[in-house]
Short mmCIF file of C-alpha atoms and ligand atoms in Angstrom, two decimals:
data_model
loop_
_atom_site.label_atom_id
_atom_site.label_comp_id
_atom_site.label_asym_id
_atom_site.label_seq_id
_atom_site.Cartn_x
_atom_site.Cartn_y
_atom_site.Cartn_z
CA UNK J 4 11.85 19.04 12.73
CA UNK J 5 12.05 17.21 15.85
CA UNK J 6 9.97 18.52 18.43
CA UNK J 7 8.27 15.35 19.11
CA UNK J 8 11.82 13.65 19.26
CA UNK J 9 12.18 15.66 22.84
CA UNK J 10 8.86 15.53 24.31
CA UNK J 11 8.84 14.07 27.97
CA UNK J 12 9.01 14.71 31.36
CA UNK J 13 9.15 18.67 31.08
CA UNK J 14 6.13 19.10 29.32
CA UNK J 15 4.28 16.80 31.54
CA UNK J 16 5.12 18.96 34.38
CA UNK J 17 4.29 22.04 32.25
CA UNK J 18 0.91 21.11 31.51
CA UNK J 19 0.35 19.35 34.64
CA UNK J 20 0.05 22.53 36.10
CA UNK J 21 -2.94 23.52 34.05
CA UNK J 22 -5.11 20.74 35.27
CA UNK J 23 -4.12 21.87 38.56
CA UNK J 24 -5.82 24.74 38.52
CA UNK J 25 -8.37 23.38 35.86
CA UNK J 26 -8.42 26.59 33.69
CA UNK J 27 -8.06 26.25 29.78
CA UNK J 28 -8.89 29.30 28.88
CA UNK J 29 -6.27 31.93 28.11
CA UNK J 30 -8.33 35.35 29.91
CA UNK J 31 -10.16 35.92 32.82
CA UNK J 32 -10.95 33.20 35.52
CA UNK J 33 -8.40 35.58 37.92
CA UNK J 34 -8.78 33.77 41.08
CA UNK J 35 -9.23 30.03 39.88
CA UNK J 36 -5.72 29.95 37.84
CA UNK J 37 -3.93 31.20 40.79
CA UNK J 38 -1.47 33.29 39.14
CA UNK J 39 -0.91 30.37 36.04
CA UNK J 40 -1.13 32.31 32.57
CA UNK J 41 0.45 29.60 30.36
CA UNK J 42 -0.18 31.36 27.14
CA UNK J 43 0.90 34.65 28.17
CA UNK J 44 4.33 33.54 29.72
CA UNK J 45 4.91 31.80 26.36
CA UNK J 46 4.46 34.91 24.43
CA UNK J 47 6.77 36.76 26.55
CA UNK J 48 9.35 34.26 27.13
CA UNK J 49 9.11 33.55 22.89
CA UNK J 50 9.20 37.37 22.12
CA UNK J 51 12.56 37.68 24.33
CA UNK J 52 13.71 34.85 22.69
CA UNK J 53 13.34 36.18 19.11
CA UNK J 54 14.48 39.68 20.66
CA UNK J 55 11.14 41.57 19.56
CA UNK J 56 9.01 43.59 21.84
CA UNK J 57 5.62 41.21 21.38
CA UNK J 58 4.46 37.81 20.70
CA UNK J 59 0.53 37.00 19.83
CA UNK J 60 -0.25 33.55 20.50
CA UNK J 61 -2.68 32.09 17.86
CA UNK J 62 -3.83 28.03 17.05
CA UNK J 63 -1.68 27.65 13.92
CA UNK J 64 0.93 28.68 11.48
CA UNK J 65 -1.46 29.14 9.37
CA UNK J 66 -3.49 31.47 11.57
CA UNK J 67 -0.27 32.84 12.08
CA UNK J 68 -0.11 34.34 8.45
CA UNK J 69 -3.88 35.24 8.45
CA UNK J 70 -3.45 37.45 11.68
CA UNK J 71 -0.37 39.31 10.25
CA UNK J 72 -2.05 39.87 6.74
CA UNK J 73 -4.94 40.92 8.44
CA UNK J 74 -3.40 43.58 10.81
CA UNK J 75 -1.08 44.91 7.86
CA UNK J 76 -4.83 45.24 5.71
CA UNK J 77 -4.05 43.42 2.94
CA UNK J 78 -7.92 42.24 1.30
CA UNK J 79 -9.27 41.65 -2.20
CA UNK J 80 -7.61 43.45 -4.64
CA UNK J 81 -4.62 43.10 -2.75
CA UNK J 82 -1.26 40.97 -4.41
CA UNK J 83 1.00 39.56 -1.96
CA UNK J 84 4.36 37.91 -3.31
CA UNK J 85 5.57 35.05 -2.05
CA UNK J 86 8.12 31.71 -3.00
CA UNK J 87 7.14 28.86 -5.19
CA UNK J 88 8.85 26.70 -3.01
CA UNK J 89 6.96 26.78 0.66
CA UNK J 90 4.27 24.81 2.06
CA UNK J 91 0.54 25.37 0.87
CA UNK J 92 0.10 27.41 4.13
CA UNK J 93 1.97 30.29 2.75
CA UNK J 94 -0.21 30.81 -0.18
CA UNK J 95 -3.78 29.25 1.83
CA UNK J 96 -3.42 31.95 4.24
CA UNK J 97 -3.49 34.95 0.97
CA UNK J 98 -6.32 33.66 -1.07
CA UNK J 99 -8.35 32.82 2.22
CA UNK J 100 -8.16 36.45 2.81
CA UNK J 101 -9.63 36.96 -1.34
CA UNK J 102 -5.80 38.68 -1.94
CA UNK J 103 -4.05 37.11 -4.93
CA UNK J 104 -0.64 35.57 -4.09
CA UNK J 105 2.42 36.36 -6.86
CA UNK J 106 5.24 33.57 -6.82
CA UNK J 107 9.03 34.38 -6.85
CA UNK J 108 11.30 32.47 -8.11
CA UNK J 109 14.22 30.70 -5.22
CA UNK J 110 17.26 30.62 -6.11
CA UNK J 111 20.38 28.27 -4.12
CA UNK J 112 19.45 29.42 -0.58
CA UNK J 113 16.33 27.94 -1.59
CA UNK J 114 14.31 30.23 -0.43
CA UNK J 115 12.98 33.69 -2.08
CA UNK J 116 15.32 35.28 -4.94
CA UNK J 117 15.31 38.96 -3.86
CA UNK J 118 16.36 40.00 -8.04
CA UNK J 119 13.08 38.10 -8.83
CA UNK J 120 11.41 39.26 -6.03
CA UNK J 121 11.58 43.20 -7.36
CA UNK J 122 10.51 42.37 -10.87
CA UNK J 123 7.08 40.88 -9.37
CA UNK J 124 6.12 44.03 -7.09
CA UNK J 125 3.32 45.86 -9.13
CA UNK J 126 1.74 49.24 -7.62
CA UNK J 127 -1.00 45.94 -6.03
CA UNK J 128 1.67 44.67 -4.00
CA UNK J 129 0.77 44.87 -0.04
CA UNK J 130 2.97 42.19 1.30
CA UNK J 131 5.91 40.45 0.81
CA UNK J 132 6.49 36.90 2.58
CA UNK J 133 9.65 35.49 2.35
CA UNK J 134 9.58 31.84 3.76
CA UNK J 135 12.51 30.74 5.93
CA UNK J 136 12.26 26.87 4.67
CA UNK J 137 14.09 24.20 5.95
CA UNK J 138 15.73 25.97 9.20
CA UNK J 139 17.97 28.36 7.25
CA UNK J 140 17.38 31.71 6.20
CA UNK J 141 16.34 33.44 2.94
CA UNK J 142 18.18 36.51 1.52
CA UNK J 143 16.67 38.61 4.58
CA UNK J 144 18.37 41.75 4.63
CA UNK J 145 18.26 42.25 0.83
CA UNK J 146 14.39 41.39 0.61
CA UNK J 147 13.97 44.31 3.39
CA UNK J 148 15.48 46.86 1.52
CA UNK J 149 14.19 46.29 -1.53
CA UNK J 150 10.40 46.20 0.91
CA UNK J 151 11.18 49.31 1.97
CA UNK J 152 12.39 51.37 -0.97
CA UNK J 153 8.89 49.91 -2.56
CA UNK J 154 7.17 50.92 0.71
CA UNK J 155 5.91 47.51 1.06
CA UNK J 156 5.67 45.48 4.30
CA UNK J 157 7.54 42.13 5.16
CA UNK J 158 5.86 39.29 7.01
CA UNK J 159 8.80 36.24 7.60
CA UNK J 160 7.29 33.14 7.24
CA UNK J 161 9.37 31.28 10.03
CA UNK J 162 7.29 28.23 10.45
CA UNK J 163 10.08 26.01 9.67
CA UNK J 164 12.60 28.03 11.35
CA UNK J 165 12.43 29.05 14.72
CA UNK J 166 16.07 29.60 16.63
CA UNK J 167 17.63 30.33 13.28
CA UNK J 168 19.12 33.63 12.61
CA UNK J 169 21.14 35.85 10.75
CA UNK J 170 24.59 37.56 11.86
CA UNK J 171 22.72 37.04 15.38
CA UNK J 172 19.59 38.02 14.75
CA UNK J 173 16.80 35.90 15.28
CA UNK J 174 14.44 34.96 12.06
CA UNK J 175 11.00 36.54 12.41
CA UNK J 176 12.76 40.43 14.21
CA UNK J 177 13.61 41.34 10.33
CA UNK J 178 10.05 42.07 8.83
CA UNK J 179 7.21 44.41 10.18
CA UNK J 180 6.05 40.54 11.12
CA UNK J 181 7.10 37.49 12.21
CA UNK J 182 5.08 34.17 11.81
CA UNK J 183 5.66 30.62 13.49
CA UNK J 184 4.18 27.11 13.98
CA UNK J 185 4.13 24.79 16.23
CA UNK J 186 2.52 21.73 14.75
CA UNK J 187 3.20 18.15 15.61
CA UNK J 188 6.62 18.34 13.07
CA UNK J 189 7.74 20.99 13.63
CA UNK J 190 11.35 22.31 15.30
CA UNK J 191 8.93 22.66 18.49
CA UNK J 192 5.84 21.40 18.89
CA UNK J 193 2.50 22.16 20.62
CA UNK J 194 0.38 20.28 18.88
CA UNK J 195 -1.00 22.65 17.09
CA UNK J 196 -0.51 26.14 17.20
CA UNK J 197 1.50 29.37 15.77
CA UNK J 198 2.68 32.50 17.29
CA UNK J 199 3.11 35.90 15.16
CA UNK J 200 6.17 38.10 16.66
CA UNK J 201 6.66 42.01 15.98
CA UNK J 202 8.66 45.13 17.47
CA UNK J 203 5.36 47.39 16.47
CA UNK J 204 2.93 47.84 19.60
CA UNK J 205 0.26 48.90 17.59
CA UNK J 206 0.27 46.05 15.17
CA UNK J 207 0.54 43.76 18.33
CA UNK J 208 -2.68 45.12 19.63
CA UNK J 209 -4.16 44.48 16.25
CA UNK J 210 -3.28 40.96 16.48
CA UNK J 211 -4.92 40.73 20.08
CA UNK J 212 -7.59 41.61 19.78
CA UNK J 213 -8.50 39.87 15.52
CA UNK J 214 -7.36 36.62 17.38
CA UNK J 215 -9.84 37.19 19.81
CA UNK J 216 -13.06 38.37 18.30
CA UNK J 217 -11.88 41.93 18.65
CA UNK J 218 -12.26 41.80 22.31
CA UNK J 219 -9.98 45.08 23.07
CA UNK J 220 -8.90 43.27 26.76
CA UNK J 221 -9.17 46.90 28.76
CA UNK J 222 -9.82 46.14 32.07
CA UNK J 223 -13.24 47.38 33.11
CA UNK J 224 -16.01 46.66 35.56
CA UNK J 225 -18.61 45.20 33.10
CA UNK J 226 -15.65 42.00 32.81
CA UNK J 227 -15.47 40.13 29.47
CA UNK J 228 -19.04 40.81 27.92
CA UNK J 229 -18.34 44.93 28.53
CA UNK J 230 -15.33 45.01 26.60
CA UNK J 231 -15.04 47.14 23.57
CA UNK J 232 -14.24 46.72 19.94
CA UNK J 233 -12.57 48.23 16.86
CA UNK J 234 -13.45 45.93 14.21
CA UNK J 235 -14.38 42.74 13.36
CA UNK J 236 -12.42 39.72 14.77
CA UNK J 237 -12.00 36.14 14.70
CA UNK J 238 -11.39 33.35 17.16
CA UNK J 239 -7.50 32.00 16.44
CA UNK J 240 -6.34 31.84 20.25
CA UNK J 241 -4.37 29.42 21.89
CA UNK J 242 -5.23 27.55 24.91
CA UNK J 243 -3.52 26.81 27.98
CA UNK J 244 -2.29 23.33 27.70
CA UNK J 245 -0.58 24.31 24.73
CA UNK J 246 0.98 27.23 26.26
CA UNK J 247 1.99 25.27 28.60
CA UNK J 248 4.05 22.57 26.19
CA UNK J 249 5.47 25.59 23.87
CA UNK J 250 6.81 26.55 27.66
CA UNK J 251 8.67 23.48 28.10
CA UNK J 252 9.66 23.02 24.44
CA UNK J 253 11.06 26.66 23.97
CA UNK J 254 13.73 25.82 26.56
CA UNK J 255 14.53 23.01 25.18
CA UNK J 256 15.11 24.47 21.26
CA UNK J 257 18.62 25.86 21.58
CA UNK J 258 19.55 22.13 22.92
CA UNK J 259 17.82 20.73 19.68
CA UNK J 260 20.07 23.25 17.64
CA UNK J 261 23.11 22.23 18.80
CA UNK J 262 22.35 18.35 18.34
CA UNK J 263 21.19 18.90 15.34
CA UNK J 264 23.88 21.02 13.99
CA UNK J 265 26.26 17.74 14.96
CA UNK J 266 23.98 15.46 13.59
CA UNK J 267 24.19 17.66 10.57
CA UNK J 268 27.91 18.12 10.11
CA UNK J 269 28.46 14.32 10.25
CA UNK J 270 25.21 13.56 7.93
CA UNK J 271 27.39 16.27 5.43
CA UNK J 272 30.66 14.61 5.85
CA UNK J 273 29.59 10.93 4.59
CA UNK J 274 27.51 12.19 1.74
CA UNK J 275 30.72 14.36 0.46
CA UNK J 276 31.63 11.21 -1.31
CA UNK J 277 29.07 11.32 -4.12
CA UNK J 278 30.92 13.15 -7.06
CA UNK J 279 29.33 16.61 -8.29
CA UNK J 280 27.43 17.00 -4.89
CA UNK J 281 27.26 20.70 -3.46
CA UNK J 282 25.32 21.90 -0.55
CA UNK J 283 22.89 24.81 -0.32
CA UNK J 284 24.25 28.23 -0.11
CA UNK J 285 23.44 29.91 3.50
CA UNK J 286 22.88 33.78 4.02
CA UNK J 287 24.74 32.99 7.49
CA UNK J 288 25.58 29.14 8.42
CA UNK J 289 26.06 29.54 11.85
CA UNK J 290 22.56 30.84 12.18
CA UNK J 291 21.56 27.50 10.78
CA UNK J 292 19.07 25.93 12.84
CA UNK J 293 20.21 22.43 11.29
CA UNK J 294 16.78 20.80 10.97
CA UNK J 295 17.53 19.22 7.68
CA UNK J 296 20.10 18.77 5.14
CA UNK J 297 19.83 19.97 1.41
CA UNK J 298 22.67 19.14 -1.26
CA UNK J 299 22.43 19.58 -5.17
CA UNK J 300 23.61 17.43 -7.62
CA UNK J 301 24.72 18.59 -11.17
CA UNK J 302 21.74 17.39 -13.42
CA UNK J 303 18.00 16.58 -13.23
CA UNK J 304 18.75 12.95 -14.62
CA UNK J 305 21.65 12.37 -11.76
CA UNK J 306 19.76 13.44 -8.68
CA UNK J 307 17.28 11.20 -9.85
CA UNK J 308 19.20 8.18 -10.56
CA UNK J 309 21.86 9.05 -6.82
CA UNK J 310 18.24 9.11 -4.82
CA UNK J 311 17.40 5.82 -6.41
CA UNK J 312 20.41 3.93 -5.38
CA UNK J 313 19.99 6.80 -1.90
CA UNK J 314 16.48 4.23 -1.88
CA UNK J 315 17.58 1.01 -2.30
CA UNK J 316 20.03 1.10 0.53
CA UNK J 317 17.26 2.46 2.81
CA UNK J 318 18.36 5.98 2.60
CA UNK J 319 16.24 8.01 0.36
CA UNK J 320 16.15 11.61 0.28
CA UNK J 321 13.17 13.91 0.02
CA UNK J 322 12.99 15.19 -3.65
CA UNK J 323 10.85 17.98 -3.29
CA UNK J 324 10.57 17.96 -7.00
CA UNK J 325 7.81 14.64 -7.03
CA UNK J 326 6.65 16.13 -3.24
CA UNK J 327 3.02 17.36 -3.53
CA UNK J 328 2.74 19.71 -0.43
CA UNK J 329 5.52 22.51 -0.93
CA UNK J 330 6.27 23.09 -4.56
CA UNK J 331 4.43 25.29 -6.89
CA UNK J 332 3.98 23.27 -10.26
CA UNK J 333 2.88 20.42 -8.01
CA UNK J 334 -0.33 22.53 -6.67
CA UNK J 335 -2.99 21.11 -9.08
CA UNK J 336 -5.52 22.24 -7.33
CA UNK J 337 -4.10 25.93 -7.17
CA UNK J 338 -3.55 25.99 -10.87
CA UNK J 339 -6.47 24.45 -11.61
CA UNK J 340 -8.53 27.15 -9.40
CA UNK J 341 -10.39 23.68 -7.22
CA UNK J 342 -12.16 25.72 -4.61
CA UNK J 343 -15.96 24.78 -2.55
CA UNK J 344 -17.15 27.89 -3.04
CA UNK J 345 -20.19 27.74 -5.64
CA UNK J 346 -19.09 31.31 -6.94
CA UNK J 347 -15.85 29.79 -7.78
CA UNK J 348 -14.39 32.30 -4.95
CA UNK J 349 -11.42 33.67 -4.54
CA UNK J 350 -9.91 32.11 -8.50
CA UNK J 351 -13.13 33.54 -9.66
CA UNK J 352 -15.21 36.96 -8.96
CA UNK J 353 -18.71 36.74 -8.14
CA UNK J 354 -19.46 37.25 -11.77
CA UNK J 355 -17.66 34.02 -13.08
CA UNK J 356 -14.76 36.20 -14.03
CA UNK J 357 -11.37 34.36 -13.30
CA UNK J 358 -8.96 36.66 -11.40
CA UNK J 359 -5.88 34.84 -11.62
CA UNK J 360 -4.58 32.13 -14.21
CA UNK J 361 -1.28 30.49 -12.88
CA UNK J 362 1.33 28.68 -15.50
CA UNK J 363 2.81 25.53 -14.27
CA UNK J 364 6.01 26.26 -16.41
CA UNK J 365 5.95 30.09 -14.67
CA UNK J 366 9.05 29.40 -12.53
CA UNK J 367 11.72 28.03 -14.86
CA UNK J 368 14.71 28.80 -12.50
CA UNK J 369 12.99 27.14 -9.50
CA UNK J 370 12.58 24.07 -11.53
CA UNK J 371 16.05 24.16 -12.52
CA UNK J 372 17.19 23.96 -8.78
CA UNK J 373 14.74 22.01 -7.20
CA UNK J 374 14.72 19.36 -9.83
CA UNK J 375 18.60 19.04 -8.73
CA UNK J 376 17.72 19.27 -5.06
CA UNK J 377 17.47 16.38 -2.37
CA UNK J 378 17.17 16.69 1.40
CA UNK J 379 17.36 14.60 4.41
CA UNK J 380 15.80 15.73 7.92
CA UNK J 381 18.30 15.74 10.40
CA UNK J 382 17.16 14.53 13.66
CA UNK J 383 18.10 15.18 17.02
CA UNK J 384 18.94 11.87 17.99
CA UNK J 385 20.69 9.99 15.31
CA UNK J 386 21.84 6.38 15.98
CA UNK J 387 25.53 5.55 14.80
CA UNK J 388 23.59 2.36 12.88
CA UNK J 389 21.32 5.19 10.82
CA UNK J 390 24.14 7.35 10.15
CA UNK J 391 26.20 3.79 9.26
CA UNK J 392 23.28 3.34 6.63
CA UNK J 393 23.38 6.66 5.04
CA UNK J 394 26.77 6.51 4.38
CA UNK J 395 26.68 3.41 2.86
CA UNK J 396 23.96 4.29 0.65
CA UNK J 397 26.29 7.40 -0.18
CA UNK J 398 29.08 4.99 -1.11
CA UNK J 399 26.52 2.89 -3.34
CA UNK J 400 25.37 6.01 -4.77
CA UNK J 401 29.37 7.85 -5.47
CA UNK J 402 28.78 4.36 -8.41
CA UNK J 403 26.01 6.19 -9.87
C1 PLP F 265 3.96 24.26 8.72
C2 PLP F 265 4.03 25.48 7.92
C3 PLP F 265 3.02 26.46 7.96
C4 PLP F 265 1.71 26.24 8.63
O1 PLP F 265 1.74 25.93 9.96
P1 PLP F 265 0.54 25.09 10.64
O2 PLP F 265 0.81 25.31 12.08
O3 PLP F 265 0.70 23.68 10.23
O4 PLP F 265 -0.73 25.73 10.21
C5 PLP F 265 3.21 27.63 7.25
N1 PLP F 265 4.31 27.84 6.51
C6 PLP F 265 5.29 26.92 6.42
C7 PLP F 265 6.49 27.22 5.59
C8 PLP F 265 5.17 25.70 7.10
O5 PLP F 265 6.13 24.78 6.98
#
């Protein structure tokens, strides 16, 4: 997830032009900006990319998710499934909203398994979110059609994934939503700050105007204070400067693709060596945006001893498996229901009822995989002396 591998010269320019005119906010100020709408040129230039009609701009991945939950009504009461294997984000974004997220099992894509995925949808379900992890794509066209016999919409959760696709389709065009981030490690990076992408007008204009209070952004002569409003709203929007660096890092993500996809292929070939190692399966491999690298090996007991030797030559791998931050039985304070809210709110009702109990042990076959799973981040610029390194470490570790 290199974004901040790339940043330079562009971006400077980019944003440079936002102190030039000294406006930082996203509406109004017509004759001060001159004609410079960061944000907005972001949105359109990122919806084109993607190849869906709009883009909504928001300040996080996270608020990312929240807008598109929000415009597709999900609330308390609500269930929304999702993957046990995602970052807390994913699952933050339902309960923050008081809807009760259901986990799906992966399964070697590792990302949601669309068999488990239909034997979790109750007559609750509002919302499906498959998660795109690691720059490749989950079972996408199966999870839709099973959405849409069940009536049910899809949000893609494509933080991880922009520029990846499927038979060449862009991630985030499949669902009724698309969701993105752009934090500081991610494939591009404006600091902070998400986008949510769909081919619905309507739900667009829902996400314009939550994002922004409600504000409904019809022109009229009463400016800013005499606009109108639907409903209630909230204030996720996006300011200039980082319009202006998603600008200049957009153009530069189908370069990062390709150097990563190298960087990739040759990362592959020197860890071949290790007996028993296979690679994840890929819905499409050349939509693979090639930000990281994820091989099994055959046992719990092997991965763990290969990423040990993987260590020791100064090569580790990430094994999600011990990683707090993206894997379900690892969420203590999920499972254990730790929330600030003195009504226990939203693991408890306001009557000190609890209204969901999660089991640790409740995804056997995503334990199975990830606890055979390590991954290395591929970067855009890799050094023949790192590469040199990991394939020693691979030779150390073919011992094991
Ligand atoms: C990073 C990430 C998010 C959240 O994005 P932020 O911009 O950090 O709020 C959501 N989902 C996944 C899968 C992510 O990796």
């Amino acid at each position: 997830m290199p974004g901040f591998e790339v940043f330079g010269e562009e971006e400077r320019k980019e944003a440079m032009q936002v102190f030039d005119t000294g406006v930082l906010f996203r509406y109004e100020f017509g004759e001060q900006r001159r004609g410079v709408y960061k944000v907005r040129e972001f949105e359109e230039r990122f919806a084109a990319y993607c190849g869906v009609s709009h883009a909504q701009a928001v300040t996080s991945g996270t608020a990312a998710l929240k807008v598109a939950l929000v415009a597709l009504g999900v609330g308390p009461g609500d269930e929304v499934i999702t993957q046990g294997f995602t970052f807390v984000a994913t699952w933050e974004a339902i309960l923050d909203l008081g809807a009760v997220p259901v986990f799906s099992e992966i399964d070697d894509t590792l990302n949601m398994d669309p068999v488990d995925l239909e034997k979790k949808i109750t007559p609750k379900t509002r919302a499906i979110i498959p998660v795109h992890m690691m720059g490749a794509a989950a079972r996408i066209l199966e999870i839709v059609e099973i959405a849409a016999r069940h009536g049910i919409p899809v949000i893609e959760d494509t933080a991880q994934s922009p520029g990846a696709s499927v038979h060449g389709r862009k991630l985030g065009s499949f669902g009724a939503c698309g969701t993105f981030s752009f934090d500081p490690v991610k494939t591009i990076t404006t600091g902070e700050g998400g986008m949510v992408t769909t081919n619905d007008p309507d739900l667009w204009r829902i996400f314009s105007e939550y994002q922004d209070h409600g504000h409904d952004h019809v022109q009229n002569p009463g400016g800013r204070g005499g606009e109108g409003r639907r409903f209630i709203g909230f204030n996720f929007r996006m300011m200039e400067l980082q319009g202006a660096l998603g600008l200049a890092q957009l153009a530069k993500l189908d370069a990062i693709i390709k150097e990563q996809a190298v960087n990739k292929g040759r990362m592959r070939e020197v860890l071949s060596s290790i007996p028993g190692i296979s690679f994840r399966t890929y819905v499409d491999v050349k939509g693979d945006s090639a930000t990281f690298l994820a091989f099994f090996l055959p046992s719990i007991e092997k991965t763990k001893a290969v990423n040990a030797v993987l260590r020791e030559h100064g090569a580790g791998a990430v094994y999600f498996a011990e990683n707090t931050w993206h894997y379900y039985p690892q969420w203590e304070h999920l499972l254990s229901g730790s929330t600030l809210a003195h009504s226990g709110w939203p693991f408890q009702d306001g009557h000190g009822r609890r209204r969901v109990i999660y089991d640790p042990q409740g995804l056997p076959q995503s334990a199975e995989i990830i606890g055979r799973t390590l991954v290395y981040q591929v970067p855009v610029k890799l050094s023949d002396e790192r590469l040199a390194q990991i394939a020693l470490a691979a030779k150390a570790a073919a011992l094991v």
